[in-house]
Amino acid sequence: MKKLNDLIKRAEYSVGTVMLITIVLLVFISAVLRVVNHPLVWSVDASQLLFIWISMIGADLALKNKAHMGVDLLVSHFPEGLQKGLKIFSYLLCIAFVVFIMIWGVNLCIQNYLRKYQTLRISYSFATAAVPFLSVCMLLTMAEQLWSLLFNKDEENTNAVEAE
């Protein structure tokens, strides 16, 4: 599973980089063309579509890098066994939440099938598909991290090395 998640991570970095560069170029070119009275009307819709995907990719990359915000001021003083139990509970809650948003994301894609971007003439489902698609990636990430927490005794050592 680690190899699959590493492959997904590399793909997400590449795709996210291309999308971000595309957004910057679209916004810049659109602004320049607007000044000379030739607006690029579809650039706003295209930028919003790409931004939705980048946001979800960024959430998964943060999850893969364990870079989401966390507050452990109180928990860090608990015994190791209780800390591990709370981490497991936290992973299970996050998995349940991601499954929930994945199910509702699929429903949203179905509901938005007929809704179209006005300037792009494509279904709005292309935007809402980011949620269920990247939810699967997040589930794979959390499954790997939970597995590592449950069955890898050296996790604290690897986390300390990653932090350096």
PDB file of C-alpha atoms in Angstrom:
ATOM      1  CA  MET A   1       0.000   0.000   0.000  1.00  0.00           C
ATOM      2  CA  LYS A   2       2.933   2.334   0.675  1.00  0.00           C
ATOM      3  CA  LYS A   3       4.135   2.013  -2.939  1.00  0.00           C
ATOM      4  CA  LEU A   4       0.657   2.858  -4.232  1.00  0.00           C
ATOM      5  CA  ASN A   5       0.389   5.887  -1.927  1.00  0.00           C
ATOM      6  CA  ASP A   6       3.868   7.061  -2.970  1.00  0.00           C
ATOM      7  CA  LEU A   7       2.848   6.788  -6.632  1.00  0.00           C
ATOM      8  CA  ILE A   8      -0.374   8.720  -5.926  1.00  0.00           C
ATOM      9  CA  LYS A   9       1.621  11.350  -4.005  1.00  0.00           C
ATOM     10  CA  ARG A  10       3.997  11.927  -6.923  1.00  0.00           C
ATOM     11  CA  ALA A  11       1.055  12.152  -9.339  1.00  0.00           C
ATOM     12  CA  GLU A  12      -0.756  14.604  -7.054  1.00  0.00           C
ATOM     13  CA  TYR A  13       2.325  16.838  -6.815  1.00  0.00           C
ATOM     14  CA  SER A  14       2.718  16.839 -10.599  1.00  0.00           C
ATOM     15  CA  VAL A  15      -0.951  17.389 -11.414  1.00  0.00           C
ATOM     16  CA  GLY A  16      -1.321  20.005  -8.679  1.00  0.00           C
ATOM     17  CA  THR A  17       1.724  21.894  -9.937  1.00  0.00           C
ATOM     18  CA  VAL A  18       0.408  21.944 -13.506  1.00  0.00           C
ATOM     19  CA  MET A  19      -3.024  23.052 -12.300  1.00  0.00           C
ATOM     20  CA  LEU A  20      -1.583  25.860 -10.177  1.00  0.00           C
ATOM     21  CA  ILE A  21       0.580  27.140 -13.029  1.00  0.00           C
ATOM     22  CA  THR A  22      -2.448  26.966 -15.328  1.00  0.00           C
ATOM     23  CA  ILE A  23      -4.560  29.004 -12.893  1.00  0.00           C
ATOM     24  CA  VAL A  24      -1.872  31.672 -12.558  1.00  0.00           C
ATOM     25  CA  LEU A  25      -1.469  31.912 -16.330  1.00  0.00           C
ATOM     26  CA  LEU A  26      -5.231  32.007 -16.925  1.00  0.00           C
ATOM     27  CA  VAL A  27      -5.772  34.775 -14.401  1.00  0.00           C
ATOM     28  CA  PHE A  28      -2.816  36.785 -15.716  1.00  0.00           C
ATOM     29  CA  ILE A  29      -3.763  36.406 -19.386  1.00  0.00           C
ATOM     30  CA  SER A  30      -7.393  37.176 -18.575  1.00  0.00           C
ATOM     31  CA  ALA A  31      -6.406  40.365 -16.746  1.00  0.00           C
ATOM     32  CA  VAL A  32      -4.182  41.500 -19.606  1.00  0.00           C
ATOM     33  CA  LEU A  33      -6.851  40.759 -22.208  1.00  0.00           C
ATOM     34  CA  ARG A  34      -9.499  42.547 -20.135  1.00  0.00           C
ATOM     35  CA  VAL A  35      -7.346  45.698 -20.161  1.00  0.00           C
ATOM     36  CA  VAL A  36      -7.292  45.649 -23.991  1.00  0.00           C
ATOM     37  CA  ASN A  37     -11.064  45.000 -24.152  1.00  0.00           C
ATOM     38  CA  HIS A  38     -10.837  41.338 -25.184  1.00  0.00           C
ATOM     39  CA  PRO A  39     -11.938  39.505 -22.035  1.00  0.00           C
ATOM     40  CA  LEU A  40     -11.351  35.793 -21.711  1.00  0.00           C
ATOM     41  CA  VAL A  41     -14.765  35.000 -20.234  1.00  0.00           C
ATOM     42  CA  TRP A  42     -14.209  31.299 -19.633  1.00  0.00           C
ATOM     43  CA  SER A  43     -11.049  31.809 -17.553  1.00  0.00           C
ATOM     44  CA  VAL A  44     -12.969  32.360 -14.301  1.00  0.00           C
ATOM     45  CA  ASP A  45     -14.905  29.092 -14.624  1.00  0.00           C
ATOM     46  CA  ALA A  46     -11.781  27.181 -15.630  1.00  0.00           C
ATOM     47  CA  SER A  47      -9.805  28.642 -12.718  1.00  0.00           C
ATOM     48  CA  GLN A  48     -12.569  27.782 -10.248  1.00  0.00           C
ATOM     49  CA  LEU A  49     -12.743  24.221 -11.563  1.00  0.00           C
ATOM     50  CA  LEU A  50      -8.985  23.766 -11.222  1.00  0.00           C
ATOM     51  CA  PHE A  51      -8.996  25.400  -7.775  1.00  0.00           C
ATOM     52  CA  ILE A  52     -11.547  22.894  -6.486  1.00  0.00           C
ATOM     53  CA  TRP A  53      -9.308  20.031  -7.591  1.00  0.00           C
ATOM     54  CA  ILE A  54      -6.166  21.665  -6.190  1.00  0.00           C
ATOM     55  CA  SER A  55      -7.876  22.152  -2.817  1.00  0.00           C
ATOM     56  CA  MET A  56      -8.722  18.468  -2.563  1.00  0.00           C
ATOM     57  CA  ILE A  57      -5.273  17.414  -3.813  1.00  0.00           C
ATOM     58  CA  GLY A  58      -3.717  19.696  -1.208  1.00  0.00           C
ATOM     59  CA  ALA A  59      -5.822  18.147   1.548  1.00  0.00           C
ATOM     60  CA  ASP A  60      -4.625  14.666   0.595  1.00  0.00           C
ATOM     61  CA  LEU A  61      -0.994  15.785   0.299  1.00  0.00           C
ATOM     62  CA  ALA A  62      -1.189  17.400   3.735  1.00  0.00           C
ATOM     63  CA  LEU A  63      -2.633  14.148   5.069  1.00  0.00           C
ATOM     64  CA  LYS A  64       0.134  12.107   3.430  1.00  0.00           C
ATOM     65  CA  ASN A  65       2.778  14.425   4.940  1.00  0.00           C
ATOM     66  CA  LYS A  66       1.021  14.504   8.327  1.00  0.00           C
ATOM     67  CA  ALA A  67       0.892  18.274   7.971  1.00  0.00           C
ATOM     68  CA  HIS A  68      -2.685  18.935   9.089  1.00  0.00           C
ATOM     69  CA  MET A  69      -3.029  21.135  12.105  1.00  0.00           C
ATOM     70  CA  GLY A  70      -3.146  19.298  15.397  1.00  0.00           C
ATOM     71  CA  VAL A  71      -3.223  20.332  19.034  1.00  0.00           C
ATOM     72  CA  ASP A  72      -1.509  17.901  21.347  1.00  0.00           C
ATOM     73  CA  LEU A  73      -0.819  20.159  24.329  1.00  0.00           C
ATOM     74  CA  LEU A  74      -2.935  17.989  26.625  1.00  0.00           C
ATOM     75  CA  VAL A  75      -2.576  14.638  24.854  1.00  0.00           C
ATOM     76  CA  SER A  76       1.240  14.768  24.858  1.00  0.00           C
ATOM     77  CA  HIS A  77       1.148  14.429  28.673  1.00  0.00           C
ATOM     78  CA  PHE A  78      -0.912  11.218  28.556  1.00  0.00           C
ATOM     79  CA  PRO A  79       0.686   7.768  28.821  1.00  0.00           C
ATOM     80  CA  GLU A  80       1.883   6.271  25.497  1.00  0.00           C
ATOM     81  CA  GLY A  81      -0.842   3.611  25.459  1.00  0.00           C
ATOM     82  CA  LEU A  82      -3.599   6.206  25.841  1.00  0.00           C
ATOM     83  CA  GLN A  83      -1.978   8.431  23.193  1.00  0.00           C
ATOM     84  CA  LYS A  84      -1.937   5.503  20.773  1.00  0.00           C
ATOM     85  CA  GLY A  85      -5.571   4.700  21.579  1.00  0.00           C
ATOM     86  CA  LEU A  86      -6.589   8.306  20.936  1.00  0.00           C
ATOM     87  CA  LYS A  87      -4.677   8.293  17.619  1.00  0.00           C
ATOM     88  CA  ILE A  88      -6.486   5.118  16.567  1.00  0.00           C
ATOM     89  CA  PHE A  89      -9.830   6.621  17.575  1.00  0.00           C
ATOM     90  CA  SER A  90      -8.958   9.809  15.667  1.00  0.00           C
ATOM     91  CA  TYR A  91      -8.094   7.819  12.521  1.00  0.00           C
ATOM     92  CA  LEU A  92     -11.364   5.884  12.761  1.00  0.00           C
ATOM     93  CA  LEU A  93     -13.347   9.128  13.121  1.00  0.00           C
ATOM     94  CA  CYS A  94     -11.526  10.636  10.136  1.00  0.00           C
ATOM     95  CA  ILE A  95     -12.143   7.522   8.040  1.00  0.00           C
ATOM     96  CA  ALA A  96     -15.849   7.653   8.918  1.00  0.00           C
ATOM     97  CA  PHE A  97     -15.984  11.335   7.955  1.00  0.00           C
ATOM     98  CA  VAL A  98     -14.199  10.758   4.643  1.00  0.00           C
ATOM     99  CA  VAL A  99     -16.558   7.873   3.803  1.00  0.00           C
ATOM    100  CA  PHE A 100     -19.466  10.205   4.618  1.00  0.00           C
ATOM    101  CA  ILE A 101     -18.207  12.992   2.333  1.00  0.00           C
ATOM    102  CA  MET A 102     -17.364  10.450  -0.362  1.00  0.00           C
ATOM    103  CA  ILE A 103     -20.944   9.129  -0.374  1.00  0.00           C
ATOM    104  CA  TRP A 104     -22.395  12.644  -0.415  1.00  0.00           C
ATOM    105  CA  GLY A 105     -19.859  13.672  -3.051  1.00  0.00           C
ATOM    106  CA  VAL A 106     -21.107  10.905  -5.349  1.00  0.00           C
ATOM    107  CA  ASN A 107     -24.688  12.061  -4.729  1.00  0.00           C
ATOM    108  CA  LEU A 108     -23.662  15.632  -5.518  1.00  0.00           C
ATOM    109  CA  CYS A 109     -22.042  14.493  -8.780  1.00  0.00           C
ATOM    110  CA  ILE A 110     -25.253  12.767  -9.774  1.00  0.00           C
ATOM    111  CA  GLN A 111     -27.365  15.800  -8.856  1.00  0.00           C
ATOM    112  CA  ASN A 112     -25.063  18.174 -10.764  1.00  0.00           C
ATOM    113  CA  TYR A 113     -24.904  16.066 -13.901  1.00  0.00           C
ATOM    114  CA  LEU A 114     -27.239  18.335 -15.856  1.00  0.00           C
ATOM    115  CA  ARG A 115     -25.870  21.580 -14.414  1.00  0.00           C
ATOM    116  CA  LYS A 116     -23.359  23.121 -16.820  1.00  0.00           C
ATOM    117  CA  TYR A 117     -20.609  25.684 -16.531  1.00  0.00           C
ATOM    118  CA  GLN A 118     -21.996  28.570 -18.514  1.00  0.00           C
ATOM    119  CA  THR A 119     -18.804  29.339 -20.421  1.00  0.00           C
ATOM    120  CA  LEU A 120     -17.115  25.922 -20.526  1.00  0.00           C
ATOM    121  CA  ARG A 121     -20.184  23.947 -21.617  1.00  0.00           C
ATOM    122  CA  ILE A 122     -19.177  20.980 -19.436  1.00  0.00           C
ATOM    123  CA  SER A 123     -21.045  19.404 -16.570  1.00  0.00           C
ATOM    124  CA  TYR A 124     -20.517  20.793 -13.084  1.00  0.00           C
ATOM    125  CA  SER A 125     -19.971  17.168 -12.067  1.00  0.00           C
ATOM    126  CA  PHE A 126     -16.360  17.607 -13.210  1.00  0.00           C
ATOM    127  CA  ALA A 127     -15.906  19.930 -10.245  1.00  0.00           C
ATOM    128  CA  THR A 128     -17.851  17.925  -7.681  1.00  0.00           C
ATOM    129  CA  ALA A 129     -16.080  14.704  -8.733  1.00  0.00           C
ATOM    130  CA  ALA A 130     -12.978  15.985  -6.935  1.00  0.00           C
ATOM    131  CA  VAL A 131     -14.585  15.166  -3.591  1.00  0.00           C
ATOM    132  CA  PRO A 132     -15.290  11.432  -4.061  1.00  0.00           C
ATOM    133  CA  PHE A 133     -12.200  10.864  -6.211  1.00  0.00           C
ATOM    134  CA  LEU A 134      -9.762  12.337  -3.732  1.00  0.00           C
ATOM    135  CA  SER A 135     -11.692  10.877  -0.802  1.00  0.00           C
ATOM    136  CA  VAL A 136     -10.581   7.482  -2.074  1.00  0.00           C
ATOM    137  CA  CYS A 137      -6.985   8.741  -2.047  1.00  0.00           C
ATOM    138  CA  MET A 138      -7.461  10.008   1.512  1.00  0.00           C
ATOM    139  CA  LEU A 139      -8.879   6.650   2.590  1.00  0.00           C
ATOM    140  CA  LEU A 140      -5.813   4.904   1.175  1.00  0.00           C
ATOM    141  CA  THR A 141      -3.565   7.354   3.017  1.00  0.00           C
ATOM    142  CA  MET A 142      -5.363   6.913   6.331  1.00  0.00           C
ATOM    143  CA  ALA A 143      -5.465   3.131   5.933  1.00  0.00           C
ATOM    144  CA  GLU A 144      -1.687   3.072   5.450  1.00  0.00           C
ATOM    145  CA  GLN A 145      -1.097   5.378   8.423  1.00  0.00           C
ATOM    146  CA  LEU A 146      -3.481   3.423  10.653  1.00  0.00           C
ATOM    147  CA  TRP A 147      -1.836   0.143   9.629  1.00  0.00           C
ATOM    148  CA  SER A 148       1.562   1.623  10.438  1.00  0.00           C
ATOM    149  CA  LEU A 149       0.306   2.826  13.819  1.00  0.00           C
ATOM    150  CA  LEU A 150      -1.183  -0.561  14.684  1.00  0.00           C
ATOM    151  CA  PHE A 151       1.561  -2.855  13.444  1.00  0.00           C
ATOM    152  CA  ASN A 152       4.774  -0.831  13.162  1.00  0.00           C
ATOM    153  CA  LYS A 153       6.594  -0.542  16.473  1.00  0.00           C
ATOM    154  CA  ASP A 154       9.172   1.922  15.064  1.00  0.00           C
ATOM    155  CA  GLU A 155       6.654   4.595  14.033  1.00  0.00           C
ATOM    156  CA  GLU A 156       7.858   7.070  16.649  1.00  0.00           C
ATOM    157  CA  ASN A 157      11.426   6.651  15.372  1.00  0.00           C
ATOM    158  CA  THR A 158      10.407   7.215  11.750  1.00  0.00           C
ATOM    159  CA  ASN A 159       8.334  10.273  12.742  1.00  0.00           C
ATOM    160  CA  ALA A 160      11.313  11.724  14.595  1.00  0.00           C
ATOM    161  CA  VAL A 161      13.536  11.169  11.555  1.00  0.00           C
ATOM    162  CA  GLU A 162      10.917  12.708   9.209  1.00  0.00           C
ATOM    163  CA  ALA A 163      10.670  15.785  11.443  1.00  0.00           C
ATOM    164  CA  GLU A 164      14.419  16.458  11.112  1.00  0.00           C
TER     165      GLU A 164
END
